[in-house]
Each structure stands twice: as structure tokens, then as C-alpha cells.
Coordinates of C-alpha atoms and ligand atoms in Angstrom, one line a residue:
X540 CA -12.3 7.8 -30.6
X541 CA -9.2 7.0 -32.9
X542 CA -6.5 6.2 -30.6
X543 CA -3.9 8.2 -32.5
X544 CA -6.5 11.4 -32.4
X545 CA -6.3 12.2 -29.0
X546 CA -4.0 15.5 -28.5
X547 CA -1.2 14.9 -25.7
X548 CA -1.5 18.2 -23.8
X549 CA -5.1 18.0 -23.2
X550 CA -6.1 15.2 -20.8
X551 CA -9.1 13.7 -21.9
X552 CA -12.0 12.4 -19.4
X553 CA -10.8 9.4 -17.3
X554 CA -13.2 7.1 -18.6
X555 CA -11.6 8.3 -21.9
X556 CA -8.4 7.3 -20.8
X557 CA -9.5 4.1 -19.3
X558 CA -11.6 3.1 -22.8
X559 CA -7.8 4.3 -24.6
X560 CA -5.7 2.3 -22.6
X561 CA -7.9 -0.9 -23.0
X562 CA -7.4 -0.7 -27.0
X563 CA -4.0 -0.7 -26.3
X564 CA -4.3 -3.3 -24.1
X565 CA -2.6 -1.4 -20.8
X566 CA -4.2 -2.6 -17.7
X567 CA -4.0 0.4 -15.5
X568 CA -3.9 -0.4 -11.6
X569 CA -4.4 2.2 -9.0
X570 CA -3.9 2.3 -5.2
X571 CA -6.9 3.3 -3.2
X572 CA -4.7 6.6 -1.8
X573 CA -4.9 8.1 -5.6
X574 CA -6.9 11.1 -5.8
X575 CA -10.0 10.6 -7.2
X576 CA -9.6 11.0 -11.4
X577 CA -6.5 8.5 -10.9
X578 CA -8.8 5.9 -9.3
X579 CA -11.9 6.8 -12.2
X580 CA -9.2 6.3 -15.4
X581 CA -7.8 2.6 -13.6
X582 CA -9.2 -0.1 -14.6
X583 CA -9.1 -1.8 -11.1
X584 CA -8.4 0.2 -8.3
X585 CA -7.8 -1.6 -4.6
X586 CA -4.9 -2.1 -1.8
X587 CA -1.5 -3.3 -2.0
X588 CA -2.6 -6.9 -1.6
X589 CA -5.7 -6.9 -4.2
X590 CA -2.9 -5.1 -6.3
X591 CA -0.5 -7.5 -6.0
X592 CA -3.3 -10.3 -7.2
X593 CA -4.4 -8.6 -9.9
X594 CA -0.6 -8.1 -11.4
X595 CA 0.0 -11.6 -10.8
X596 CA -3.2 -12.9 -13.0
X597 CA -3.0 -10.9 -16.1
X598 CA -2.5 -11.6 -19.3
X599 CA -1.7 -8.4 -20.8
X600 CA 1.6 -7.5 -21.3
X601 CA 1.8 -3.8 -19.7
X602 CA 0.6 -2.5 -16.5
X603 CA 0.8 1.5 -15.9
X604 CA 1.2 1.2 -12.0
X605 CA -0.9 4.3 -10.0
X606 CA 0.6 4.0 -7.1
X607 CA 4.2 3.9 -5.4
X608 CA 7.3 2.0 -6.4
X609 CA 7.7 -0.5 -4.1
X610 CA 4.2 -1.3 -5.6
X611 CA 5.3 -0.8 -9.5
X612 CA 8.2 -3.7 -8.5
X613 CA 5.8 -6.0 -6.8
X614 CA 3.8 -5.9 -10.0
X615 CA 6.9 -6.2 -12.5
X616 CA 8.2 -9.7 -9.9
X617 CA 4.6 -11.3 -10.3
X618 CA 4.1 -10.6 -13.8
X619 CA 7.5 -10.9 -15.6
X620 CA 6.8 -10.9 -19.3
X621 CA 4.3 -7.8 -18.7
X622 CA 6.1 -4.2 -18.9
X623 CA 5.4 -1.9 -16.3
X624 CA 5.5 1.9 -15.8
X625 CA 4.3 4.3 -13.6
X626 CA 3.1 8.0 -13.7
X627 CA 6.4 9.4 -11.5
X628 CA 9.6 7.1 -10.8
X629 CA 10.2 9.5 -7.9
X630 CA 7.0 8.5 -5.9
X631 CA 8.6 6.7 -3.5
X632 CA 7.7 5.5 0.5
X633 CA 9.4 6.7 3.6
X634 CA 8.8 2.9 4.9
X635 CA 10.7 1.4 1.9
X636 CA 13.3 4.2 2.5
X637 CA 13.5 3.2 6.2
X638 CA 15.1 -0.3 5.4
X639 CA 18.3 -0.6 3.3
X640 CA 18.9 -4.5 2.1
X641 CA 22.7 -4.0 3.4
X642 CA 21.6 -2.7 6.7
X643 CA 18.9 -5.3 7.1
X644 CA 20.8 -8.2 5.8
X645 CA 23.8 -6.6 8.6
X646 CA 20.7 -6.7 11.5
X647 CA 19.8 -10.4 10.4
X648 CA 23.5 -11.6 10.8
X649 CA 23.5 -9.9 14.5
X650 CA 20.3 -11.8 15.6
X651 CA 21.6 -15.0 14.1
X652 CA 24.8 -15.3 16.5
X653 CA 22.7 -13.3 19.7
X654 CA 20.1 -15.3 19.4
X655 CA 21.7 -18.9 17.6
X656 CA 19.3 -19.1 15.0
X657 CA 18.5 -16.7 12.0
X658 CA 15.3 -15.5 12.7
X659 CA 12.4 -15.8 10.4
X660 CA 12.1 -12.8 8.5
X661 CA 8.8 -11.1 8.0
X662 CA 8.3 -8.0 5.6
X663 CA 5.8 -5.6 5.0
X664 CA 5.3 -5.2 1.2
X665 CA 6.0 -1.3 2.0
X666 CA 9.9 -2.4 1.0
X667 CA 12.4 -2.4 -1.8
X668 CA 12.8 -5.8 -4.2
X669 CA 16.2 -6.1 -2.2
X670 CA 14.3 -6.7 0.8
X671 CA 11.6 -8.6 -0.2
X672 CA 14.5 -10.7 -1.6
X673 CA 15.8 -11.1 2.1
X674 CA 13.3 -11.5 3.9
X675 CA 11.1 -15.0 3.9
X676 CA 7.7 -14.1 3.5
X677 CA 5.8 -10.8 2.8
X678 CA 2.4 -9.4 4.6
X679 CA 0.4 -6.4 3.4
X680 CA -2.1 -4.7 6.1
X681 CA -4.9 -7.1 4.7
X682 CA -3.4 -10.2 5.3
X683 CA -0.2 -9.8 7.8
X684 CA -2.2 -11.4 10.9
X685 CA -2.9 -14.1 9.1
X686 CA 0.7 -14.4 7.4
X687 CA 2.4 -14.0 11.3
X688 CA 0.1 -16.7 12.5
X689 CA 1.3 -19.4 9.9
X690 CA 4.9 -19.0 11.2
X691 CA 5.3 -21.8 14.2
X692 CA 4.8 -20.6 17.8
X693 CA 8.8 -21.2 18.5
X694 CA 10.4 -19.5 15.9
X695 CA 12.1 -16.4 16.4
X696 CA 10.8 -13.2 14.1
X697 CA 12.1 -10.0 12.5
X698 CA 9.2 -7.9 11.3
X699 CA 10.8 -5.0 8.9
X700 CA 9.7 -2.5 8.3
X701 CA 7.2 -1.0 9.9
X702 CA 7.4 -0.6 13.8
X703 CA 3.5 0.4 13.9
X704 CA 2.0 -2.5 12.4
X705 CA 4.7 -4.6 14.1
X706 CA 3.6 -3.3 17.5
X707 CA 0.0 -3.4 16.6
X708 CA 0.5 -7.3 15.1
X709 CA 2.7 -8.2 18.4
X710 CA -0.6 -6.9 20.4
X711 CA -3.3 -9.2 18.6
X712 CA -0.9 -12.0 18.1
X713 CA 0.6 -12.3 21.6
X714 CA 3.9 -12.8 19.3
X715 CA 7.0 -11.0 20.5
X716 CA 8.7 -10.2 17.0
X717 CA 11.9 -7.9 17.4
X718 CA 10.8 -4.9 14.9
X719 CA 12.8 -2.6 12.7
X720 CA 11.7 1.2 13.7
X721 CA 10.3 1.9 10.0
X722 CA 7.0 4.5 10.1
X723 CA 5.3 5.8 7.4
X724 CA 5.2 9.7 7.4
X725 CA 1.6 9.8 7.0
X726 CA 0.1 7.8 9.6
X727 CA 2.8 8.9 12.2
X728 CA 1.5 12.4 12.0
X729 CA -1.9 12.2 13.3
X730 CA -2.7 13.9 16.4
X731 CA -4.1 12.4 19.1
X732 CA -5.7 15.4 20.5
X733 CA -7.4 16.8 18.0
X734 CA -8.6 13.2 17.5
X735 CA -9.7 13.1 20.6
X736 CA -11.7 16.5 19.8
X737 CA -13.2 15.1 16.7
X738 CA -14.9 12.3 18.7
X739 CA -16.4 14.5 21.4
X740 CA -17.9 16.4 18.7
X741 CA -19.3 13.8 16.4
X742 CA -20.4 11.8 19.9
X743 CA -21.3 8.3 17.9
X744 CA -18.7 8.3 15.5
X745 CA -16.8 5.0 14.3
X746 CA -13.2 5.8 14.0
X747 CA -11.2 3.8 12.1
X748 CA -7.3 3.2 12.1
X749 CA -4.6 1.7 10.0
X750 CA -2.4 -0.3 11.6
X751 CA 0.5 2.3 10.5
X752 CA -0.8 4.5 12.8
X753 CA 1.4 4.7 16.5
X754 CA -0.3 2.9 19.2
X755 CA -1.8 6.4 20.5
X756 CA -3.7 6.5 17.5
X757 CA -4.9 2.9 17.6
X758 CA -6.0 3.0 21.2
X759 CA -8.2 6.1 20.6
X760 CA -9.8 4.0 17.6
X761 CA -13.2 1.7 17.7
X762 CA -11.1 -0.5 14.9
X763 CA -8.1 -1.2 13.5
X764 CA -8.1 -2.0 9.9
X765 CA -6.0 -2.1 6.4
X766 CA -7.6 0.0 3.8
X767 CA -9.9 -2.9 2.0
X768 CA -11.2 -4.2 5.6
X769 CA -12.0 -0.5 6.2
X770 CA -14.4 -0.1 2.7
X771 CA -15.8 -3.6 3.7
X772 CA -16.9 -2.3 7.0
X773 CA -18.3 0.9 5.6
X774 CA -20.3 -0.9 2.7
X775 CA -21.8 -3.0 5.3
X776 CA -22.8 0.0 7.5
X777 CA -25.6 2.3 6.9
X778 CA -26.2 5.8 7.8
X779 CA -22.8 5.9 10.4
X780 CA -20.1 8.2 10.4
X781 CA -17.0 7.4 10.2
X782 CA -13.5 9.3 11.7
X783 CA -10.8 8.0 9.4
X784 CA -7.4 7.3 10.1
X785 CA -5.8 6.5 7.3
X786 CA -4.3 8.8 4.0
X787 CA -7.3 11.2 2.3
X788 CA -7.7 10.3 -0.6
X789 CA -9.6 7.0 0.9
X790 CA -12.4 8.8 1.4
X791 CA -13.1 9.1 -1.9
X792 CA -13.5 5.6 -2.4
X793 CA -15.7 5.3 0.3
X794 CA -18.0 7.9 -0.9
X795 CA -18.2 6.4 -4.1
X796 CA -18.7 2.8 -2.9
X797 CA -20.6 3.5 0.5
X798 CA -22.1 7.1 -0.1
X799 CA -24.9 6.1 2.7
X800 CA -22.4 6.9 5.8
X801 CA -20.8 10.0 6.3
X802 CA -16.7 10.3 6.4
X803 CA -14.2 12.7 8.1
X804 CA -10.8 12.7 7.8
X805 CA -8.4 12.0 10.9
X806 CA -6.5 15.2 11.5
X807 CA -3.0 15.3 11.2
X808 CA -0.8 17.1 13.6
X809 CA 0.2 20.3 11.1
X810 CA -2.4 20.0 8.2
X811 CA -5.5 18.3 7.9
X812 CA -5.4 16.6 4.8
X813 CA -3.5 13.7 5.6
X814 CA -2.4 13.2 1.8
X815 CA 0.8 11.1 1.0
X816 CA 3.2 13.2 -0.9
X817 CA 4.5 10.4 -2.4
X818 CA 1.0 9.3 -4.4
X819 CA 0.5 12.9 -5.1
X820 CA 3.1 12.9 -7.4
X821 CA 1.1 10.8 -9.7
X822 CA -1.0 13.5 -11.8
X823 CA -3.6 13.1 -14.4
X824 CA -1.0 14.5 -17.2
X825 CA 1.7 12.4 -15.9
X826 CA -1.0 9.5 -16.0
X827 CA -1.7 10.3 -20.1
X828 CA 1.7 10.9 -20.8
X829 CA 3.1 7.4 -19.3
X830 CA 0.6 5.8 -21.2
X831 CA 1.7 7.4 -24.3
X832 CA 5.6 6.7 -23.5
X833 CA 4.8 3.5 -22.3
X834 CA 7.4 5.1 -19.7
X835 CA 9.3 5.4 -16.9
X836 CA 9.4 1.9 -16.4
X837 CA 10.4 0.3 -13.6
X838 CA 12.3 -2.8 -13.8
X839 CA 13.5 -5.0 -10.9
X840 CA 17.1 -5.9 -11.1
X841 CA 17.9 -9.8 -12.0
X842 CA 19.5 -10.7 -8.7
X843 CA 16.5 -9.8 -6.8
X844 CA 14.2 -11.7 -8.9
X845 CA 14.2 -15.2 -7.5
X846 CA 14.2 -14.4 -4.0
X847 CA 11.5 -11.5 -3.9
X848 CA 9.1 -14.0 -6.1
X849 CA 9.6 -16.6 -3.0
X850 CA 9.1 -14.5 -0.4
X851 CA 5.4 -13.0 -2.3
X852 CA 5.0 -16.9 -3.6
X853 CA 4.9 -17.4 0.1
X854 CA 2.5 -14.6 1.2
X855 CA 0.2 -15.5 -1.4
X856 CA 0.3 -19.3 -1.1
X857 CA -0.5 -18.2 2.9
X858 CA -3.4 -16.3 2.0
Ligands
13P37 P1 -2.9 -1.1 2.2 O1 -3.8 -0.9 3.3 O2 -3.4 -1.0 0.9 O3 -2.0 -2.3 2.4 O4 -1.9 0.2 2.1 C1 -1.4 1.0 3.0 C2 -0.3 1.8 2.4 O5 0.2 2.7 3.1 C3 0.1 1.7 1.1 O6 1.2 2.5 0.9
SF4_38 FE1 4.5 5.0 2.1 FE2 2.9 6.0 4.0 FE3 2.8 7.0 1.5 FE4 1.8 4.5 2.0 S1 1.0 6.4 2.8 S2 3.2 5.1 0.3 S3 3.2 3.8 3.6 S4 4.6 7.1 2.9

């Protein structure tokens, strides 16, 4: 197909788009919670930390980011010289949205004199550059245990921002990290009723949760696990089900990759889709036309620069 050929309105097949973008030498990454054609056009699709190591080891010079801002940033830090742009600048997170850098940095100040010594300051990589610029390390789901466990026993910690996970890592830890009281829309809203339901009729059933989820949601679960430690565990099972607590869209990656099992989604407590509204912006047509446009990009500000690249340096260097 001639590059120049294909006609803008029309959105051609996603392996189209894929085979398009590689000619033009686009590497397009796509978080697991796209819906399905997203995740067939990318040429690597995966969680925020496989994400995050996949920006930080090409060699190409543009990335068109399926997936959220905070994630489109993480991916412009790590790779500086490549260009980055995304589907919809206005797919945004209600966790990053949670934690202003003033408000933080104003928090930090107070638990320096209350407690006379700045804490160490954990973040989720749900958050702005300006955070990750204040903070001292970063975690994602796949890797925060392991990030919390390298910090020494006697040092204070802030965990921002996410007050689920932070509860949930405080738990398996035996930590006692003071917590910001971020939540991501999507995970707060399952119900644990109807949960409760869906177990009694599907007696047998696995159900997974995201550490997002409130503690209600986690203690009605079998396991607790970021989005790439749930897809190992369902490649490695055979003919299970599996009650999943985590955004929708996952499950199409799971019947792609582990089509042997069998998948429901967790129900939420108005809808049952479970879908983030954020990823939804991204659309097939806004997917072709970004690539065209090479546009919106997203471009972290210079001041943020050093310190977010120390505090991921240190997440991945820990990892
Ligand atoms: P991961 O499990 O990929 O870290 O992502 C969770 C999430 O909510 C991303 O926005
Ligand atoms: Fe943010 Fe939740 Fe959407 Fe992930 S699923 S992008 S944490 S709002």
C-alpha cells in the first residue's frame, strides 16, 4: 500500500495501520484498557510499567501513545529526542487529577516539621510530570511491592496518589506509609454486592482484583494483581473462569492471549461495563488521524525534566 494512498476519512484495518505506521517509523504503544482495534493497530500493547520500558529502549524517534497522559509524558521523559502524540490530549486520569504538585509539595513541607524528617516520597506513575518531579521514586501496580520494599525499614513514607493501592501495599508490606486519598474512578465503583452475587453464581470462579480497587473489593477477591500479573496468571490457567476486577477492555486481551478460560467482568455499582472514560476517548479515527498530524503532542515542560527522569531512573534501576 502506498503510504500517501490511504484516504483520511476512511480507517483502514488495524493491521493496515500498524504496517503504515512502521514505514513511517511510528512505534505505536497501547495500554492494555484500549478497546480492542486500538490494541490490534499497536505495535506493542502492555501495562504502564512494560510501557514505560518499551519508551525508554527505542530507537525511533515518534511514539503515538494509546493510552492516558500521565502515560504519553512518562514516555516523552524516558525517550527525549523521540516526539510523542497521542489520539486525544483530553484523556486524562482522575488519580493524576487527584494530586496537584503545589498541594503535594505544601503536604511534604507539613510532614517534614510534624514529623522532623521529609519523608520519602513514593508515587504511583498514575501522576502529573510535576509530581513525578517531587516525589523520589515511582511504582506502577507491577512493581510497587517490590519498589516499597527497597526503601529502609526506618524511613518515614508518603505514598501519593492512590489511597487503594497504598492501603493494599501497607497490608502486604506491614509498612505504615501516610497516603494521599487519590482513587481512580473506575475501580472505586465496583460493587461489592453484586460481586458477591457473581461468585455464588459461578461457584469456582477465580476473581481477580487490581490493587485500585477499595479494600471491600480486595477482600472479596482470590487475588490481588496489576494488569500484566493478572494475563500471567490466566495464560498459565486452563479451562477456569475468571471474575475480573479491573477496567473492561482487559478482557479482551485475555481472550486473545488466554482464550482457554472463560472471563466476566466485575460489575460496577451503576453500569456493568467498567470502561475508563478517559481511554475511551482514544478512537480508531482519532488513532489515524494522530498519526497523519503527527499531533497533539504532548510535551513535558523543561523544569520537570530532571527530576521526573530521577524519580523513573530510580523505579527502574529498582526493578
Ligand atoms: P497497570 O496495571 O497497567 O499499571 O494500570 C492500571 C491503570 O489504571 C492504568 O491507568
Ligand atoms: Fe486513571 Fe482509573 Fe482510567 Fe486508569 S482506569 S486511567 S487509573 S481513571
Amino acid at each position: 500500500m502506498e503510504s500517501s494512498s490511504l484516504p483520511l476519512l476512511e480507517v483502514p484495518e488495524a493491521s493496515e495501520i500498524r504496517d503504515w505506521a512502521t514505514e513511517q517509523g511510528i512505534l505505536i504503544l497501547a495500554h492494555s484498557y484500549q478497546e480492542g482495534f486500538l490494541q490490534e493497530a499497536a505495535h506493542f500493547v502492555g501495562d504502564s510499567l512494560e510501557l514505560a520500558r518499551k519508551a525508554s529502549e527505542t530507537q525511533l524517534d515518534s511514539i503515538c501513545f494509546c493510552g492516558v497522559h500521565f502515560m504519553a509524558e512518562t514516555a516523552n521523559i524516558l525517550c527525549p529526542n523521540a516526539e510523542v502524540f497521542v489520539p486525544d490530549l483530553d484523556a486524562g486520569c482522575s488519580l493524576a487529577d487527584s494530586c496537584k504538585v503545589e498541594d503535594l509539595i505544601r503536604y511534604q513541607d507539613h510532614l517534614e516539621v510534624k514529623l522532623g524528617r521529609r519523608p520519602t516520597s513514593i508515587a504511583y506513575v498514575n501522576c502529573t510530570a510535576a509530581v513525578k518531579a517531587a516525589v523520589d521514586v515511582i511504582c506502577t501496580s507491577g512493581n510497587a511491592r517490590a519498589v516499597v520494599d527497597s526503601i529502609p525499614e526506618n524511613e518515614p513514607i508518603l505514598f501519593v496518589p492512590d489511597m487503594h493501592l497504598g492501603g493494599w501495599l501497607n497490608e502486604v508490606t506491614g509498612r505504615e506509609m501516610i497516603l494521599w486519598n487519590g482513587a481512580c474512578e473506575v475501580h472505586e465503583l465496583f460493587s461489592v454486592d453484586t460481586l458477591l452475587e457473581l461468585q455464588e453464581k459461578n461457584p469456582g470462579a477465580i476473581t481477580m482484583s487490581h490493587p485500585e480497587c477499595p479494600k471491600r473489593i480486595r477482600d472479596a477477591s482470590d487475588c490481588v494483581l496489576g494488569t500484566a500479573g493478572m494475563l500471567r496468571l490466566v495464560k498459565e490457567s486452563r479451562g477456569k473462569t475468571f471474575i475480573v476486577g479491573t477496567e473492561g477492555n482487559m478482557i479482551y486481551r485475555f481472550e486473545k492471549e488466554a482464550p482457554q478460560n472463560t472471563y466476566i467482568p466485575a460489575p460496577g455499582a451503576s453500569c456493568a461495563c467498567n470502561l475508563c472514560p478517559y481511554m475511551q476517548l482514544n478512537t480508531p479515527e482519532k488513532l489515524w488521524k494522530c498519526l497523519h498530524d503527527r499531533g497533539p503532542r504532548v510535551e513535558v515542560p523543561s523544569q520537570f525534566r530532571r527530576g521526573a527522569m530521577a524519580s523513573l531512573g530510580r523505579m527502574l534501576e529498582t526493578t
